[in-house]
Coordinates of N, CA and C in Angstrom, one line a residue:
X1 N -26.9 -23.6 48.5 CA -26.8 -22.6 47.5 C -26.0 -21.4 48.0
X2 N -26.2 -21.0 49.2 CA -25.6 -19.8 49.8 C -24.1 -20.1 49.9
X3 N -23.7 -21.3 50.3 CA -22.3 -21.7 50.4 C -21.6 -21.6 49.1
X4 N -22.3 -22.1 48.0 CA -21.7 -22.1 46.7 C -21.5 -20.6 46.2
X5 N -22.4 -19.8 46.5 CA -22.3 -18.4 46.1 C -21.2 -17.7 46.9
X6 N -21.1 -18.0 48.2 CA -20.0 -17.4 49.0 C -18.7 -17.9 48.5
X7 N -18.5 -19.1 48.2 CA -17.2 -19.7 47.7 C -16.9 -19.0 46.4
X8 N -17.9 -18.9 45.5 CA -17.6 -18.2 44.2 C -17.2 -16.8 44.4
X9 N -17.9 -16.1 45.3 CA -17.6 -14.7 45.5 C -16.1 -14.5 46.1
X10 N -15.8 -15.4 47.1 CA -14.4 -15.4 47.6 C -13.4 -15.7 46.6
X11 N -13.7 -16.7 45.7 CA -12.7 -17.0 44.7 C -12.5 -15.9 43.7
X12 N -13.6 -15.2 43.3 CA -13.5 -14.1 42.4 C -12.7 -12.9 43.1
X13 N -13.0 -12.7 44.3 CA -12.3 -11.6 45.1 C -10.8 -12.0 45.2
X14 N -10.4 -13.2 45.4 CA -9.0 -13.6 45.5 C -8.3 -13.4 44.2
X15 N -8.9 -13.9 43.1 CA -8.3 -13.7 41.8 C -8.2 -12.2 41.5
X16 N -9.2 -11.5 41.8 CA -9.1 -10.0 41.5 C -8.0 -9.3 42.3
X17 N -7.7 -9.7 43.6 CA -6.7 -9.1 44.3 C -5.3 -9.5 43.8
X18 N -5.1 -10.7 43.3 CA -3.8 -11.1 42.8 C -3.5 -10.6 41.4
X19 N -4.5 -10.3 40.6 CA -4.3 -9.8 39.3 C -5.0 -8.5 39.1
X20 N -4.6 -7.5 39.8 CA -5.2 -6.2 39.7 C -5.0 -5.6 38.2
X21 N -6.1 -5.1 37.7 CA -6.0 -4.5 36.4 C -6.5 -3.1 36.5
X22 N -5.6 -2.2 36.0 CA -5.9 -0.8 36.1 C -6.0 -0.2 34.7
X23 N -7.1 0.5 34.4 CA -7.2 1.2 33.1 C -6.8 2.6 33.3
X24 N -5.7 3.0 32.7 CA -5.1 4.3 32.8 C -4.8 4.9 31.5
X25 N -4.7 6.2 31.5 CA -4.3 6.9 30.2 C -3.0 7.5 30.4
X26 N -2.5 7.7 31.6 CA -1.2 8.3 31.8 C -0.3 7.4 32.7
X27 N 0.6 6.8 32.2 CA 1.5 5.8 32.9 C 2.9 6.4 32.7
X28 N 3.5 7.0 33.8 CA 4.7 7.7 33.6 C 5.9 6.8 33.3
X29 N 5.8 5.6 33.6 CA 7.0 4.7 33.4 C 7.0 4.1 32.0
X30 N 6.0 4.4 31.2 CA 6.0 4.0 29.8 C 5.6 5.2 29.0
X31 N 6.6 5.5 28.1 CA 6.4 6.7 27.3 C 5.9 6.3 25.9
X32 N 4.8 6.8 25.5 CA 4.3 6.4 24.2 C 4.2 7.7 23.4
X33 N 4.9 7.8 22.3 CA 4.9 9.0 21.4 C 4.3 8.6 20.1
X34 N 3.4 9.5 19.6 CA 2.8 9.3 18.3 C 3.2 10.4 17.4
X35 N 3.7 10.0 16.2 CA 4.3 11.0 15.2 C 3.6 10.8 13.9
X36 N 3.2 11.8 13.2 CA 2.7 11.7 11.9 C 3.8 11.6 10.9
X37 N 3.7 10.7 9.9 CA 4.8 10.6 8.9 C 4.2 11.0 7.5
X38 N 4.8 11.9 6.8 CA 4.3 12.3 5.5 C 4.5 11.1 4.5
X39 N 3.5 10.9 3.7 CA 3.6 9.8 2.7 C 3.9 10.5 1.3
X40 N 4.7 9.8 0.5 CA 5.2 10.4 -0.7 C 4.5 9.7 -2.0
X41 N 4.0 8.5 -1.8 CA 3.4 7.9 -3.0 C 1.9 8.2 -3.0
X42 N 1.2 7.6 -3.9 CA -0.3 7.8 -4.1 C -1.0 7.4 -2.8
X43 N -0.4 6.7 -1.8 CA -1.0 6.4 -0.6 C -1.5 7.6 0.2
X44 N -0.9 8.8 0.0 CA -1.3 10.0 0.7 C -2.7 10.5 0.3
X45 N -3.2 10.0 -0.8 CA -4.6 10.4 -1.2 C -5.6 9.7 -0.3
X46 N -5.3 8.5 0.2 CA -6.3 7.8 0.9 C -5.9 7.6 2.4
X47 N -4.6 7.7 2.7 CA -4.2 7.4 4.1 C -3.2 8.4 4.7
X48 N -3.1 8.4 6.0 CA -2.1 9.2 6.7 C -1.2 8.2 7.4
X49 N 0.1 8.4 7.5 CA 1.0 7.5 8.2 C 1.3 8.0 9.6
X50 N 1.4 7.1 10.5 CA 1.7 7.4 11.9 C 2.8 6.4 12.4
X51 N 3.6 6.8 13.3 CA 4.5 5.9 14.0 C 4.4 6.1 15.5
X52 N 4.2 5.0 16.2 CA 4.2 4.9 17.7 C 5.6 4.4 18.1
X53 N 6.2 5.1 19.1 CA 7.4 4.7 19.7 C 7.1 4.5 21.2
X54 N 7.3 3.3 21.7 CA 6.9 2.9 23.1 C 8.3 2.7 23.8
X55 N 8.5 3.4 24.9 CA 9.8 3.4 25.6 C 9.5 3.0 27.1
X56 N 10.2 2.0 27.6 CA 10.1 1.6 29.0 C 11.0 2.4 29.8
X57 N 10.5 3.3 30.7 CA 11.4 4.2 31.5 C 11.6 3.6 32.9
X58 N 11.1 2.4 33.2 CA 11.2 1.7 34.5 C 12.6 1.1 34.6
X59 N 13.0 0.7 35.8 CA 14.2 0.0 36.0 C 14.0 -1.5 35.9
X60 N 12.7 -1.9 35.7 CA 12.4 -3.3 35.5 C 11.8 -3.5 34.2
X61 N 11.8 -4.7 33.6 CA 11.2 -4.9 32.4 C 9.6 -4.9 32.5
X62 N 9.0 -4.5 31.4 CA 7.5 -4.6 31.3 C 7.2 -5.6 30.2
X63 N 6.1 -6.3 30.4 CA 5.6 -7.3 29.5 C 4.4 -6.7 28.7
X64 N 4.5 -6.6 27.4 CA 3.4 -6.2 26.6 C 2.6 -7.4 26.3
X65 N 1.4 -7.5 26.9 CA 0.5 -8.6 26.8 C -0.4 -8.6 25.5
X66 N -0.9 -7.4 25.2 CA -1.8 -7.2 24.1 C -1.6 -5.8 23.6
X67 N -1.8 -5.7 22.3 CA -1.7 -4.3 21.7 C -2.6 -4.3 20.5
X68 N -3.3 -3.2 20.3 CA -4.2 -3.0 19.2 C -4.1 -1.6 18.8
X69 N -4.2 -1.4 17.4 CA -4.3 0.0 16.9 C -5.6 0.1 16.2
X70 N -6.5 0.8 16.9 CA -7.8 1.0 16.3 C -7.7 2.0 15.1
X71 N -8.5 1.8 14.1 CA -8.4 2.6 12.8 C -7.2 2.3 12.0
X72 N -6.3 1.5 12.5 CA -5.0 1.2 11.7 C -5.2 0.1 10.7
X73 N -4.4 0.3 9.6 CA -4.3 -0.7 8.6 C -2.8 -1.0 8.3
X74 N -2.6 -2.2 7.8 CA -1.2 -2.5 7.4 C -1.0 -2.0 6.0
X75 N 0.2 -1.9 5.5 CA 0.6 -1.4 4.2 C 0.1 -2.3 3.1
X76 N 0.0 -3.6 3.3 CA -0.5 -4.5 2.2 C -2.0 -4.2 1.8
X77 N -2.8 -4.0 2.8 CA -4.2 -3.7 2.6 C -4.3 -2.3 2.0
X78 N -3.5 -1.4 2.5 CA -3.6 0.0 1.9 C -3.1 0.0 0.5
X79 N -2.1 -0.8 0.1 CA -1.6 -0.9 -1.2 C -2.7 -1.4 -2.2
X80 N -3.5 -2.4 -1.7 CA -4.5 -3.0 -2.6 C -5.6 -1.9 -2.8
X81 N -5.9 -1.1 -1.8 CA -6.9 0.0 -2.0 C -6.4 1.1 -2.9
X82 N -5.1 1.5 -2.8 CA -4.6 2.6 -3.5 C -3.9 2.3 -4.8
X83 N -3.8 1.1 -5.1 CA -3.1 0.6 -6.3 C -3.6 1.4 -7.5
X84 N -2.7 1.9 -8.3 CA -3.0 2.6 -9.6 C -3.6 1.6 -10.6
X85 N -4.8 1.9 -11.0 CA -5.4 0.9 -12.0 C -6.2 1.7 -13.0
X86 N -6.5 1.0 -14.1 CA -7.4 1.6 -15.0 C -6.8 2.5 -16.1
X87 N -5.5 2.7 -16.0 CA -4.9 3.6 -17.0 C -4.9 3.0 -18.4
X88 N -4.6 1.7 -18.5 CA -4.7 1.1 -19.9 C -6.1 1.0 -20.4
X89 N -7.0 0.7 -19.5 CA -8.4 0.7 -20.0 C -8.9 2.1 -20.4
X90 N -8.4 3.1 -19.7 CA -8.8 4.5 -20.1 C -8.2 4.8 -21.5
X91 N -6.9 4.4 -21.7 CA -6.2 4.6 -23.0 C -7.1 4.0 -24.1
X92 N -7.5 2.8 -23.9 CA -8.3 2.2 -25.0 C -9.7 2.7 -25.1
X93 N -10.3 3.2 -24.0 CA -11.6 3.8 -24.1 C -11.6 5.0 -24.9
X94 N -10.4 5.7 -24.9 CA -10.3 6.9 -25.8 C -9.8 6.5 -27.2
X95 N -8.8 5.6 -27.3 CA -8.2 5.3 -28.6 C -9.2 4.5 -29.5
X96 N -10.1 3.7 -28.9 CA -11.0 2.8 -29.6 C -12.0 3.7 -30.5
X97 N -12.8 4.5 -29.9 CA -13.7 5.4 -30.6 C -13.0 6.3 -31.6
X98 N -11.9 6.9 -31.1 CA -11.1 7.8 -31.9 C -10.6 7.1 -33.2
X99 N -10.2 5.9 -33.1 CA -9.8 5.1 -34.2 C -10.8 4.9 -35.3
X100 N -12.1 4.9 -34.9 CA -13.2 4.8 -35.9 C -13.3 6.0 -36.8
X101 N -13.1 7.2 -36.2 CA -13.2 8.5 -36.9 C -11.9 8.9 -37.6
X102 N -10.8 8.3 -37.2 CA -9.5 8.7 -37.9 C -9.0 7.6 -38.8
X103 N -9.8 6.7 -39.2 CA -9.5 5.6 -40.1 C -8.3 4.8 -39.5
X104 N -8.3 4.5 -38.2 CA -7.4 3.6 -37.6 C -6.2 4.3 -37.0
X105 N -6.0 5.6 -37.2 CA -4.8 6.3 -36.6 C -4.9 6.3 -35.0
X106 N -6.1 6.4 -34.5 CA -6.3 6.3 -33.0 C -5.8 5.0 -32.5
X107 N -6.1 3.9 -33.2 CA -5.7 2.6 -32.8 C -4.2 2.5 -32.8
X108 N -3.5 3.0 -33.8 CA -2.0 3.0 -33.8 C -1.5 3.7 -32.6
X109 N -2.0 4.9 -32.3 CA -1.6 5.7 -31.2 C -1.8 4.9 -29.9
X110 N -3.0 4.2 -29.8 CA -3.3 3.4 -28.7 C -2.3 2.2 -28.5
X111 N -1.9 1.6 -29.6 CA -0.9 0.5 -29.6 C 0.5 1.0 -29.1
X112 N 0.8 2.2 -29.6 CA 2.1 2.8 -29.2 C 2.1 3.2 -27.7
X113 N 0.9 3.8 -27.2 CA 0.8 4.3 -25.9 C 0.7 3.2 -24.8
X114 N 0.1 2.0 -25.2 CA -0.2 1.0 -24.2 C 1.1 0.6 -23.4
X115 N 2.2 0.2 -24.0 CA 3.4 -0.2 -23.2 C 3.9 1.0 -22.3
X116 N 3.8 2.2 -22.8 CA 4.3 3.4 -22.0 C 3.4 3.5 -20.8
X117 N 2.1 3.5 -21.0 CA 1.1 3.6 -19.9 C 1.3 2.5 -18.9
X118 N 1.6 1.3 -19.4 CA 1.8 0.1 -18.6 C 3.0 0.3 -17.7
X119 N 4.1 0.8 -18.3 CA 5.3 1.0 -17.5 C 5.1 2.1 -16.4
X120 N 4.5 3.2 -16.8 CA 4.2 4.3 -15.8 C 3.3 3.7 -14.7
X121 N 2.3 3.0 -15.0 CA 1.4 2.5 -14.0 C 2.1 1.5 -13.1
X122 N 3.0 0.6 -13.7 CA 3.7 -0.3 -12.9 C 4.7 0.4 -11.9
X123 N 5.3 1.4 -12.4 CA 6.2 2.2 -11.5 C 5.5 2.8 -10.3
X124 N 4.3 3.4 -10.6 CA 3.5 4.0 -9.5 C 3.1 2.9 -8.5
X125 N 2.7 1.7 -9.0 CA 2.3 0.6 -8.1 C 3.5 0.2 -7.3
X126 N 4.7 0.1 -7.9 CA 5.9 -0.3 -7.2 C 6.2 0.7 -6.0
X127 N 6.0 2.0 -6.3 CA 6.3 3.0 -5.2 C 5.2 2.9 -4.1
X128 N 4.0 2.6 -4.5 CA 2.9 2.4 -3.5 C 3.3 1.2 -2.6
X129 N 3.6 0.1 -3.2 CA 3.9 -1.1 -2.5 C 5.1 -1.0 -1.6
X130 N 6.2 -0.3 -2.1 CA 7.4 -0.1 -1.4 C 7.2 0.7 -0.1
X131 N 6.5 1.8 -0.3 CA 6.2 2.7 0.8 C 5.2 2.0 1.8
X132 N 4.2 1.3 1.3 CA 3.3 0.7 2.2 C 3.8 -0.5 3.1
X133 N 4.8 -1.2 2.6 CA 5.3 -2.4 3.3 C 5.9 -2.0 4.6
X134 N 6.4 -0.8 4.8 CA 6.9 -0.3 6.1 C 5.9 -0.2 7.2
X135 N 4.6 -0.2 6.9 CA 3.5 0.0 7.8 C 2.9 -1.3 8.1
X136 N 3.4 -1.9 9.3 CA 2.9 -3.3 9.6 C 1.7 -3.3 10.5
X137 N 1.4 -2.2 11.3 CA 0.3 -2.2 12.1 C 0.3 -3.2 13.3
X138 N 1.5 -3.8 13.5 CA 1.7 -4.8 14.5 C 2.7 -4.4 15.6
X139 N 2.2 -4.3 16.8 CA 3.1 -3.9 17.9 C 3.7 -5.2 18.4
X140 N 5.1 -5.3 18.5 CA 5.7 -6.5 19.0 C 5.3 -6.8 20.5
X141 N 4.8 -7.9 20.7 CA 4.4 -8.3 22.1 C 5.6 -9.0 22.8
X142 N 5.5 -9.0 24.1 CA 6.6 -9.6 24.9 C 7.3 -8.6 25.8
X143 N 8.5 -9.0 26.2 CA 9.3 -8.3 27.2 C 9.9 -7.0 26.6
X144 N 9.7 -5.9 27.3 CA 10.3 -4.6 26.9 C 11.2 -4.3 28.1
X145 N 12.5 -4.5 27.9 CA 13.5 -4.3 29.0 C 13.6 -2.8 29.4
X146 N 14.2 -2.5 30.5 CA 14.4 -1.2 31.0 C 15.1 -0.3 30.0
X147 N 14.6 0.9 29.8 CA 15.2 1.9 28.9 C 15.2 1.4 27.4
X148 N 14.4 0.4 27.1 CA 14.3 -0.1 25.7 C 13.1 0.5 25.0
X149 N 13.2 0.6 23.7 CA 12.1 1.1 22.9 C 11.7 0.1 21.8
X150 N 10.4 0.2 21.4 CA 10.0 -0.5 20.3 C 9.0 0.4 19.5
X151 N 8.9 0.2 18.2 CA 8.1 1.1 17.4 C 7.2 0.3 16.5
X152 N 6.1 1.0 16.0 CA 5.2 0.4 15.0 C 4.7 1.5 14.2
X153 N 4.6 1.2 12.9 CA 4.0 2.2 11.9 C 2.7 1.7 11.5
X154 N 1.7 2.6 11.3 CA 0.4 2.3 10.9 C -0.1 3.3 9.9
X155 N -1.1 2.9 9.1 CA -1.8 3.8 8.2 C -3.3 3.9 8.7
X156 N -3.8 5.1 8.6 CA -5.2 5.3 8.9 C -5.9 6.1 7.8
X157 N -7.1 5.9 7.5 CA -7.8 6.7 6.5 C -7.6 8.2 6.8
X158 N -7.5 9.0 5.7 CA -7.4 10.4 5.8 C -8.5 11.0 6.7
X159 N -8.2 11.8 7.6 CA -9.2 12.4 8.5 C -9.4 11.7 9.8
X160 N -8.7 10.5 9.9 CA -8.9 9.7 11.1 C -7.6 9.8 12.0
X161 N -7.7 9.4 13.2 CA -6.6 9.3 14.1 C -6.4 7.9 14.6
X162 N -5.2 7.3 14.7 CA -5.1 6.0 15.2 C -5.2 6.1 16.8
X163 N -5.7 5.0 17.4 CA -5.8 4.9 18.8 C -5.1 3.6 19.3
X164 N -4.0 3.7 20.0 CA -3.2 2.6 20.5 C -3.8 2.2 21.9
X165 N -4.1 0.9 22.0 CA -4.5 0.3 23.3 C -3.5 -0.8 23.6
X166 N -2.8 -0.6 24.8 CA -1.8 -1.5 25.2 C -2.3 -2.1 26.6
X167 N -2.0 -3.4 26.7 CA -2.2 -4.1 28.0 C -0.8 -4.5 28.4
X168 N -0.3 -4.0 29.5 CA 1.1 -4.4 30.0 C 1.0 -4.9 31.4
X169 N 2.1 -5.7 31.7 CA 2.2 -6.2 33.1 C 3.6 -5.9 33.6
X170 N 3.6 -5.3 34.8 CA 4.9 -4.9 35.4 C 5.5 -6.1 36.2
X171 N 6.6 -5.9 36.8 CA 7.3 -7.0 37.5 C 6.6 -7.6 38.7
X172 N 5.6 -6.7 39.2 CA 4.8 -7.2 40.4 C 3.5 -7.8 40.0
X173 N 3.4 -8.1 38.7 CA 2.3 -8.8 38.1 C 1.0 -7.9 38.1
X174 N 1.2 -6.6 38.2 CA 0.0 -5.7 38.0 C -0.2 -5.5 36.5
X175 N -1.4 -5.5 36.2 CA -1.8 -5.3 34.7 C -2.4 -4.0 34.5
X176 N -1.9 -3.3 33.5 CA -2.4 -1.9 33.2 C -2.9 -1.9 31.7
X177 N -3.9 -1.1 31.5 CA -4.4 -0.9 30.2 C -4.1 0.6 29.8
X178 N -3.5 0.9 28.8 CA -3.1 2.3 28.4 C -3.7 2.6 27.0
X179 N -4.4 3.7 26.9 CA -4.9 4.2 25.7 C -4.2 5.5 25.3
X180 N -3.7 5.5 24.1 CA -3.0 6.7 23.6 C -3.4 7.0 22.2

């Protein structure tokens, strides 16, 4: 039993020495910049936009093994949450009862207003979808050559901050975890 535990301990120590993993918050050879991006569509009511630019300042390539943006959402999910809805229903919620008291005049106004309201609602949704699609929330994994940059855009709920967690490996096979 003691031999098995000793062998297991030595094996774990050997693997640990060959694949050192460092959790750091400041890694000078990798520049990570976070910038807030103003949103112009209805997305700004529910979300804030951010862009991360990751630059390799080393003379050797770095390998991005894993990347996560905590609190981040992609534009498609944000679009589904912020999608303009209910305008046609609201129009008929008003025109229906008004039509009873105006001998049908409210219904005529409702019929005329429905296509206009639908067009306006459709244009708002198109703007939300177009703006949201730029926010992928996915950091490209793989090799980041010397002096090369990559970027990712993400959306977070208003009042929140995104948190980028990167796991990278340098040319000496050292593994680093960076939180920004």
